[in-house]
Short mmCIF file of C-alpha atoms in Angstrom, two decimals:
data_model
loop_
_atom_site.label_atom_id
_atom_site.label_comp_id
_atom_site.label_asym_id
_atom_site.label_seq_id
_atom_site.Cartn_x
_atom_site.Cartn_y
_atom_site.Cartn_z
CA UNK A 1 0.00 0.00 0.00
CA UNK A 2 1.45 3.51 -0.73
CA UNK A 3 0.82 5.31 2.24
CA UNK A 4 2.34 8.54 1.08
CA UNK A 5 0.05 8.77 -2.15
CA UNK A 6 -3.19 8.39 -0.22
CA UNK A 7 -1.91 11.06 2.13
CA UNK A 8 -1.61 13.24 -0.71
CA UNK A 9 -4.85 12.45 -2.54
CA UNK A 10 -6.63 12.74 1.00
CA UNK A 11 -5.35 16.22 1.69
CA UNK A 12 -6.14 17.15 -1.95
CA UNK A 13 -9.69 16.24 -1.83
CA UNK A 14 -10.46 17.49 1.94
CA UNK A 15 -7.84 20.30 2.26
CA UNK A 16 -9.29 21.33 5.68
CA UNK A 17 -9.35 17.55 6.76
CA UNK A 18 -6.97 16.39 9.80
CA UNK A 19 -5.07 13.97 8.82
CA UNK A 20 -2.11 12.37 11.18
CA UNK A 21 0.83 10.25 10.23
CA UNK A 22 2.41 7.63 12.06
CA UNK A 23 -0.17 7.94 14.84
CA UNK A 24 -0.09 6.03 17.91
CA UNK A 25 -2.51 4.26 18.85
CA UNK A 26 -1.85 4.33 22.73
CA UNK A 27 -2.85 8.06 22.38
CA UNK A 28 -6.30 7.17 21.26
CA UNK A 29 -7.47 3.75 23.89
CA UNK A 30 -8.54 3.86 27.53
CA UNK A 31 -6.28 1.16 27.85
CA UNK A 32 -3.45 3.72 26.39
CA UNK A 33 -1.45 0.77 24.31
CA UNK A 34 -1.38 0.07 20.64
CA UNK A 35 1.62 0.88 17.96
CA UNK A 36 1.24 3.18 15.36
CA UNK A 37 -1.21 3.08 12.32
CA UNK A 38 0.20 5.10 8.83
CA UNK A 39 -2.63 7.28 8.38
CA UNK A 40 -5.41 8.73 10.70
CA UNK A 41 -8.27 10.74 9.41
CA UNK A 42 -10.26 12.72 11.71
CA UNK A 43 -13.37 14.04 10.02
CA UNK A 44 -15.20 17.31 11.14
CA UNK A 45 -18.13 16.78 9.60
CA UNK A 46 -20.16 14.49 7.33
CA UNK A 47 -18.87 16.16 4.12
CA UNK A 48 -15.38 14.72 5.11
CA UNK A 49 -16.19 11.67 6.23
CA UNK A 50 -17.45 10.81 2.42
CA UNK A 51 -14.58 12.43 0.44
CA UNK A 52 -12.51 10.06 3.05
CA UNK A 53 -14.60 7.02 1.84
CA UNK A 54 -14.60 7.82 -1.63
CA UNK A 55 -10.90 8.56 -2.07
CA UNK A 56 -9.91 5.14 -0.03
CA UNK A 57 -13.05 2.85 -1.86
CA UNK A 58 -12.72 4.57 -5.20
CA UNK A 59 -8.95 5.24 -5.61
CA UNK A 60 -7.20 2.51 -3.36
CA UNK A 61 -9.82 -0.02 -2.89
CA UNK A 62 -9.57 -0.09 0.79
CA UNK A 63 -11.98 0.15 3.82
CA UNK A 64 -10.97 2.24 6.68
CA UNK A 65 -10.70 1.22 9.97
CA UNK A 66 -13.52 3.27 11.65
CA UNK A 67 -13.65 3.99 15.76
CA UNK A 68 -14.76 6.25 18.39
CA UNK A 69 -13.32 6.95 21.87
CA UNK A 70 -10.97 3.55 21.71
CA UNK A 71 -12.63 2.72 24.98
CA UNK A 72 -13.18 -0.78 23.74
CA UNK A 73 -10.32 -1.49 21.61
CA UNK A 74 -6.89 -3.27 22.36
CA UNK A 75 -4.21 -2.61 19.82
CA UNK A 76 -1.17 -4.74 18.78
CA UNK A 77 2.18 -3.37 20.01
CA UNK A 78 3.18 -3.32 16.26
CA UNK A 79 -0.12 -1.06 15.68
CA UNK A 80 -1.96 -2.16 12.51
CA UNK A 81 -1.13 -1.24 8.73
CA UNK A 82 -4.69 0.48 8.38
CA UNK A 83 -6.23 3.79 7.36
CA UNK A 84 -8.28 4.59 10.63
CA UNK A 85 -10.85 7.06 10.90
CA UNK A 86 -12.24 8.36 13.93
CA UNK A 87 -14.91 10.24 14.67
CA UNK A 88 -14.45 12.02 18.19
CA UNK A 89 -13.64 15.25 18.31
CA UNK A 90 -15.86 15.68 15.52
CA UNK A 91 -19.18 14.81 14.16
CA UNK A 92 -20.24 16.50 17.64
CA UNK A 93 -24.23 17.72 16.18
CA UNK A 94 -26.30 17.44 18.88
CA UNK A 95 -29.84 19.01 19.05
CA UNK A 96 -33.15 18.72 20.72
CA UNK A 97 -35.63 17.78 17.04
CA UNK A 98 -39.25 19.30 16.95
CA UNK A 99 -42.10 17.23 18.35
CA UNK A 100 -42.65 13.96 16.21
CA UNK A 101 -45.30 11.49 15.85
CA UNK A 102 -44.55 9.14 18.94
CA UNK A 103 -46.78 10.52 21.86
CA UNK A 104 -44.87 10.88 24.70
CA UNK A 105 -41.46 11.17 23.59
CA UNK A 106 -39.13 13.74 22.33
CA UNK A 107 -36.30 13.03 19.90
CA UNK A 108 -32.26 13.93 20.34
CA UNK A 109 -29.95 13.67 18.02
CA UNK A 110 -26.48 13.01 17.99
CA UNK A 111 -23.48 13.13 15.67
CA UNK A 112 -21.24 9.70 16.16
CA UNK A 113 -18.46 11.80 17.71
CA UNK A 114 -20.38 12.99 20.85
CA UNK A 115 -19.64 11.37 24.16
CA UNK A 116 -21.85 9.55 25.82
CA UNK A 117 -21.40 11.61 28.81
CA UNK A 118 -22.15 14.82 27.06
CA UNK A 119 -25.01 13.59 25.55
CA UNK A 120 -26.28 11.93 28.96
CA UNK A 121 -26.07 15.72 30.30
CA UNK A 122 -27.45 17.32 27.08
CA UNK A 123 -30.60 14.78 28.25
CA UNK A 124 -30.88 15.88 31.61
CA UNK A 125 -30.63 19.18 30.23
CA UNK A 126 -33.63 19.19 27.69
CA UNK A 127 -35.69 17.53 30.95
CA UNK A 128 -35.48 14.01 29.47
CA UNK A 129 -34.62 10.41 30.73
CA UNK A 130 -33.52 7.02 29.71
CA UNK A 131 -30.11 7.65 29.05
CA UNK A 132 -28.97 8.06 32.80
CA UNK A 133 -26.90 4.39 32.75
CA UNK A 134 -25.04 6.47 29.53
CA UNK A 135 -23.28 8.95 31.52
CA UNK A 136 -20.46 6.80 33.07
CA UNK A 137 -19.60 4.50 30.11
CA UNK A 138 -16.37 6.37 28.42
CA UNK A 139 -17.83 6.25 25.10
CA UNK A 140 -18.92 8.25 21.81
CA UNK A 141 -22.18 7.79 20.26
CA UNK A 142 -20.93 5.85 17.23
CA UNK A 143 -19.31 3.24 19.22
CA UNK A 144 -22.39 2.78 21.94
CA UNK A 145 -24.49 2.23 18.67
CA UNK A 146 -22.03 -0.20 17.08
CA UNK A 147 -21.37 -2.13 20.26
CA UNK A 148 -24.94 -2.03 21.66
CA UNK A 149 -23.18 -0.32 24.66
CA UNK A 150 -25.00 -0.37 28.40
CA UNK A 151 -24.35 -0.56 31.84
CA UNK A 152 -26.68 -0.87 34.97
CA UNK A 153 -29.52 -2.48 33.22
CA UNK A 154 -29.81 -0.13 30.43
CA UNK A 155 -28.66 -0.45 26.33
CA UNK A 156 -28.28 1.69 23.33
CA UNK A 157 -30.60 -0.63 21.73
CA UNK A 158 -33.35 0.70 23.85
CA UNK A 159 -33.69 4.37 23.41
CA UNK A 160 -32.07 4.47 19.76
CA UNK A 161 -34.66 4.82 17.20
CA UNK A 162 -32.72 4.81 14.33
CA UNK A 163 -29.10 5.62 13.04
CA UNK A 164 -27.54 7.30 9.76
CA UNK A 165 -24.53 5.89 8.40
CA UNK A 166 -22.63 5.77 5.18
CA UNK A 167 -20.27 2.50 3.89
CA UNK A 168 -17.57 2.67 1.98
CA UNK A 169 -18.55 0.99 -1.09
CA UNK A 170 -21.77 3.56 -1.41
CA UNK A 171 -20.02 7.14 0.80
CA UNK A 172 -22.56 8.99 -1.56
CA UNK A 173 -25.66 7.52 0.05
CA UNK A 174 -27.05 8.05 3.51
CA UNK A 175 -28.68 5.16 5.05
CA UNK A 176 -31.57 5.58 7.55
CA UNK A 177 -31.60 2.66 9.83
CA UNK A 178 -35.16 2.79 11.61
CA UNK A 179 -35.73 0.39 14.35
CA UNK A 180 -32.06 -0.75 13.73
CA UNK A 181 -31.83 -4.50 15.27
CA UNK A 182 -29.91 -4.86 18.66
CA UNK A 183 -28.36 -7.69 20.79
CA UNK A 184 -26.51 -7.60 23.79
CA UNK A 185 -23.72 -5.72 22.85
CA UNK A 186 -24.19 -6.59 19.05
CA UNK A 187 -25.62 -4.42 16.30
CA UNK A 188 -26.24 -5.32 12.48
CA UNK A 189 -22.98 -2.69 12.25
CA UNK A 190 -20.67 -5.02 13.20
CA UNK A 191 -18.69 -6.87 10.58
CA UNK A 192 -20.08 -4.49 7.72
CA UNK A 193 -18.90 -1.77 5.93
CA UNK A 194 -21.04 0.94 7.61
CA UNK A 195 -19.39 4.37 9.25
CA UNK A 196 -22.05 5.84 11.64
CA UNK A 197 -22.78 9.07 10.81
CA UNK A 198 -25.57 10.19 13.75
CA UNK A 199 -28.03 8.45 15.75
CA UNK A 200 -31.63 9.62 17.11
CA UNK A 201 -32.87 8.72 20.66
CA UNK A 202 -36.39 8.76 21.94
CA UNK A 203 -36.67 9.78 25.29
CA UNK A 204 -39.58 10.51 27.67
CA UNK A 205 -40.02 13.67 29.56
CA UNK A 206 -38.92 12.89 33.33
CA UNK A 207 -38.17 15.16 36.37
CA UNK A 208 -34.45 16.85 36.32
CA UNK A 209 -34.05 16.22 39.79
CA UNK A 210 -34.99 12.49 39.89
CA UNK A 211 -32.89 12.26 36.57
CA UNK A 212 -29.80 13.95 38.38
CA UNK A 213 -30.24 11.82 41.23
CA UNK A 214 -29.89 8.69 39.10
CA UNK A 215 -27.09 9.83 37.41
CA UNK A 216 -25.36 10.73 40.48
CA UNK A 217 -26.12 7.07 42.20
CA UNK A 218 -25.07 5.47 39.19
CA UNK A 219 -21.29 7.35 39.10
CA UNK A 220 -20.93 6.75 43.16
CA UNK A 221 -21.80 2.98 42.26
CA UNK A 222 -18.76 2.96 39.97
CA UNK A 223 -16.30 4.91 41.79
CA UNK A 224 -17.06 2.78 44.71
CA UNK A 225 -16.72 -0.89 42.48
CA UNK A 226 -14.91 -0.25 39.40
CA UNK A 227 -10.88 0.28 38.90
CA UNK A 228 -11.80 3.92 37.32
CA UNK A 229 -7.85 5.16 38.67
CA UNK A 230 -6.49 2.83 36.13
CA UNK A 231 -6.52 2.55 31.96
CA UNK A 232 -8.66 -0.21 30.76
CA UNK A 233 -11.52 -0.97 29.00
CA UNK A 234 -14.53 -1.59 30.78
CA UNK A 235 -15.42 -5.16 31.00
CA UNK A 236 -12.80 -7.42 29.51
CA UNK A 237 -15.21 -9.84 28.89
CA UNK A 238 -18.79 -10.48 27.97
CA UNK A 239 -21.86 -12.05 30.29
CA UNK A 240 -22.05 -15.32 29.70
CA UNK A 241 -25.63 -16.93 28.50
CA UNK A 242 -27.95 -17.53 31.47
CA UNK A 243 -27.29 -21.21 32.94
CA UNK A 244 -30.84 -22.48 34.21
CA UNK A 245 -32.34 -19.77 33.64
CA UNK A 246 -29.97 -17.97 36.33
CA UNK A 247 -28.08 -15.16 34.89
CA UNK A 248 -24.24 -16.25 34.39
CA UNK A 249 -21.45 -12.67 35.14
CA UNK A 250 -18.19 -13.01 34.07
CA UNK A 251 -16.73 -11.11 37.23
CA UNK A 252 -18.14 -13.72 39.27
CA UNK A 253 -16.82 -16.43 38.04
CA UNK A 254 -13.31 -15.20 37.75
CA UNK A 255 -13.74 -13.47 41.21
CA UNK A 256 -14.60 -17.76 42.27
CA UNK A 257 -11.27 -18.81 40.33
CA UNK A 258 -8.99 -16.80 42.90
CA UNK A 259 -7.90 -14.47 39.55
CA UNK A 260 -8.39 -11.05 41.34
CA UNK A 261 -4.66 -9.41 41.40
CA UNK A 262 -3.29 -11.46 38.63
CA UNK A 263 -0.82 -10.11 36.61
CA UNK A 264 1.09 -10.49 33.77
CA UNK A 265 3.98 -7.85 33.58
CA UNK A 266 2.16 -4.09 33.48
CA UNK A 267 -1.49 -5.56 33.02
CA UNK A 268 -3.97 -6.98 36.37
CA UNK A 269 -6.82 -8.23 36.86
CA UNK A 270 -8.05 -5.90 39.02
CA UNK A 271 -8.10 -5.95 42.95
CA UNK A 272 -11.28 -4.17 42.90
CA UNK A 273 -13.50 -5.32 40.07
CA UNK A 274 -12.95 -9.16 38.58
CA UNK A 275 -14.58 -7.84 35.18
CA UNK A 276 -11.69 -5.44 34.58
CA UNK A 277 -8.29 -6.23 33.21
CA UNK A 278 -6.26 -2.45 34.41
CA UNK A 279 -3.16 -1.22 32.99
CA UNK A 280 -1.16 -0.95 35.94
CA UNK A 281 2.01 0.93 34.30
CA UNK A 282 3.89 0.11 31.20
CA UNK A 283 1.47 -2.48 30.43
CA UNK A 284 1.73 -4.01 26.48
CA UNK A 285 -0.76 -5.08 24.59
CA UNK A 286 0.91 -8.53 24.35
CA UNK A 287 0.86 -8.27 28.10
CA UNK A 288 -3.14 -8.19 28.32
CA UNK A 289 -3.95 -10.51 25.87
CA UNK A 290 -1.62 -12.85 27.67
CA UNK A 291 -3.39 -12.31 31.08
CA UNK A 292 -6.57 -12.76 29.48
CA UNK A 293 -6.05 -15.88 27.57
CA UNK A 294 -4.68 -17.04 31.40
CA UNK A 295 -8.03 -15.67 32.53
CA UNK A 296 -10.10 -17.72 30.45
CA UNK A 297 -8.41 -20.94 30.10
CA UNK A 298 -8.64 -20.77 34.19
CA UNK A 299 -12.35 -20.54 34.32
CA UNK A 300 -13.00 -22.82 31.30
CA UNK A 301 -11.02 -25.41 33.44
CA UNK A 302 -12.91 -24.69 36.64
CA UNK A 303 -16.55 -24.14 35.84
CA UNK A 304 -16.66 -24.73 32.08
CA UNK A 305 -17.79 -21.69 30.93
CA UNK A 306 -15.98 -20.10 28.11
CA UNK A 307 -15.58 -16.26 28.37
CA UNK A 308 -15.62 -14.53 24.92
CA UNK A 309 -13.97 -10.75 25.44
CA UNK A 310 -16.04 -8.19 25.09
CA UNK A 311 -12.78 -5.91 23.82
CA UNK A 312 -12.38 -5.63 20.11
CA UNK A 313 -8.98 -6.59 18.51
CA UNK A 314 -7.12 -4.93 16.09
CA UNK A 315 -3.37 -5.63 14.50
CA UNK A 316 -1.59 -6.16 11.43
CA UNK A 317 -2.74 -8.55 8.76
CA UNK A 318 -3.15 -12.04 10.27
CA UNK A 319 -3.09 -11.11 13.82
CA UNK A 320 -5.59 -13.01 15.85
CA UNK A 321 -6.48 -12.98 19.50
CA UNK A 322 -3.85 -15.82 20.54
CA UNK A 323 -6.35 -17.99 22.64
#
């Protein structure tokens, strides 16, 4: 791939576009690791994001590597021989729409680069709940749509009424995605070729304070339990199915194996929360996916569940998770 002549054509076509070289990755994860990718784009608005498809589809036959927040990514210490484009920092519309058909409910939307914590406040703002569980999850709104993201009993999936995206074979069309089909933490999104442009979220009117006060219970619920003085990325691991009927948690059943403090030279499972695999200092990403491989062959052999992460991968051309 020549690198330097899709730099070129890239800042051609989008002049005002930000465009990086030789970016690290570890700048852009929670769990601040990864080597460096040859080209990041990071698109302002939805004008740029389809000159950036069109020039890598149409000119180089590629498909960019598209992420939010990288707060549920783990990158390769060699970094990964990719275009990446991410949305933070931009795509940040965000807007209270006019009164629609659905009684009841008022509509927000969001541009793919807005954090979930913003737009958990711009809620509480506009008088508005469901999206209190939002506010602590580290997030953008492109990446809680693609993952199905949720915490404390709540999910994307259930206040998203539909999303607008664009894929790289097609950057000239807009999809509308009503209704768009959600599983724990799955979304049609993943595996295609879709970039997520915005997302709209029905909401019910609610009281402020009662929203604020929910909010506020949730964060002192996760500064008590979770690891937050340490990089990681969330839950390292997803819920297991239900076993007779009983719901199955991952934490538990690492917590059972004895794994809590287990380390494998700068990464831990952590001391405070099972679920999380911290970055103690210095930690590699060869270092976590070591512990974590550990991790699950350890409760595969001692209750015969098989944990299946919950962290997205991402490294050069052939890379796999090694477990």
């Amino acid at each position: 791939m020549n690198w330097n002549a899709l730099y070129d054509r890239l800042r051609a076509e989008a002049p005002g576009l930000e465009l990086r070289r030789d970016e690290p990755m570890s700048r852009h994860t929670t769990f601040r690791v990864g080597g460096a990718v040859p080209i990041m784009a990071l698109p302002k608005n939805e004008e740029e994001v389809q000159r950036v498809l069109s020039v890598a589809a149409m000119e180089f036959g590629i498909k960019p590597f598209f992420m939010g927040k990288g707060s549920n990514l783990l990158v390769s210490d060699g970094g990964a021989d990719l275009l990446v484009m991410k949305s933070c920092d931009g795509l940040s519309r965000l807007e209270l729409l006019p009164e629609g058909e659905r009684p009841g409910h008022r509509t927000i939307l969001a541009g793919s680069g807005v954090s979930l914590a913003r737009l958990a406040n711009f809620a509480l703002e506009c008088g508005l709940t469901g999206l209190e569980f939002a506010h602590g999850i580290p997030g953008s709104v492109g990446g809680g749509a693609y993952m199905n993201a949720g915490a404390y009993g709540g999910e994307m999936g259930q206040v998203i009424s539909s999303v607008s995206s664009v894929s790289c074979p097609d950057q000239e069309l807009v999809r509308e995605h009503v209704d768009p089909e959600f599983s724990y933490r799955h979304s049609q999104f993943q595996g295609g070729d879709d970039f997520i442009l915005r997302a709209c979220f029905s909401l019910k009117p609610g009281d402020p304070a009662e929203i604020k006060a929910k909010m506020d219970d949730f964060a002192a619920r996760r500064r008590e339990k979770q690891p937050l003085e340490y990089p990681s990325a969330g839950s390292a691991f997803k819920r297991p199915a239900p076993a007779d009927g009983q719901p199955v948690y991952a934490a538990a059943l690492i917590d059972r194996c004895g794994l809590k403090g287990l380390t494998v030279g700068g990464a831990q499972v952590s001391e405070k929360h099972a679920g999380f695999v911290v970055n103690r200092g210095g930690a590699t990403c060869g270092d976590i996916v070591e512990l974590m491989a550990q991790v699950r062959e350890r409760v595969l052999r001692e209750t015969g569940v098989t944990l299946e992460p919950e962290v997205r991968y991402l490294g050069m051309e052939g890379e796999e998770w090694n477990f």
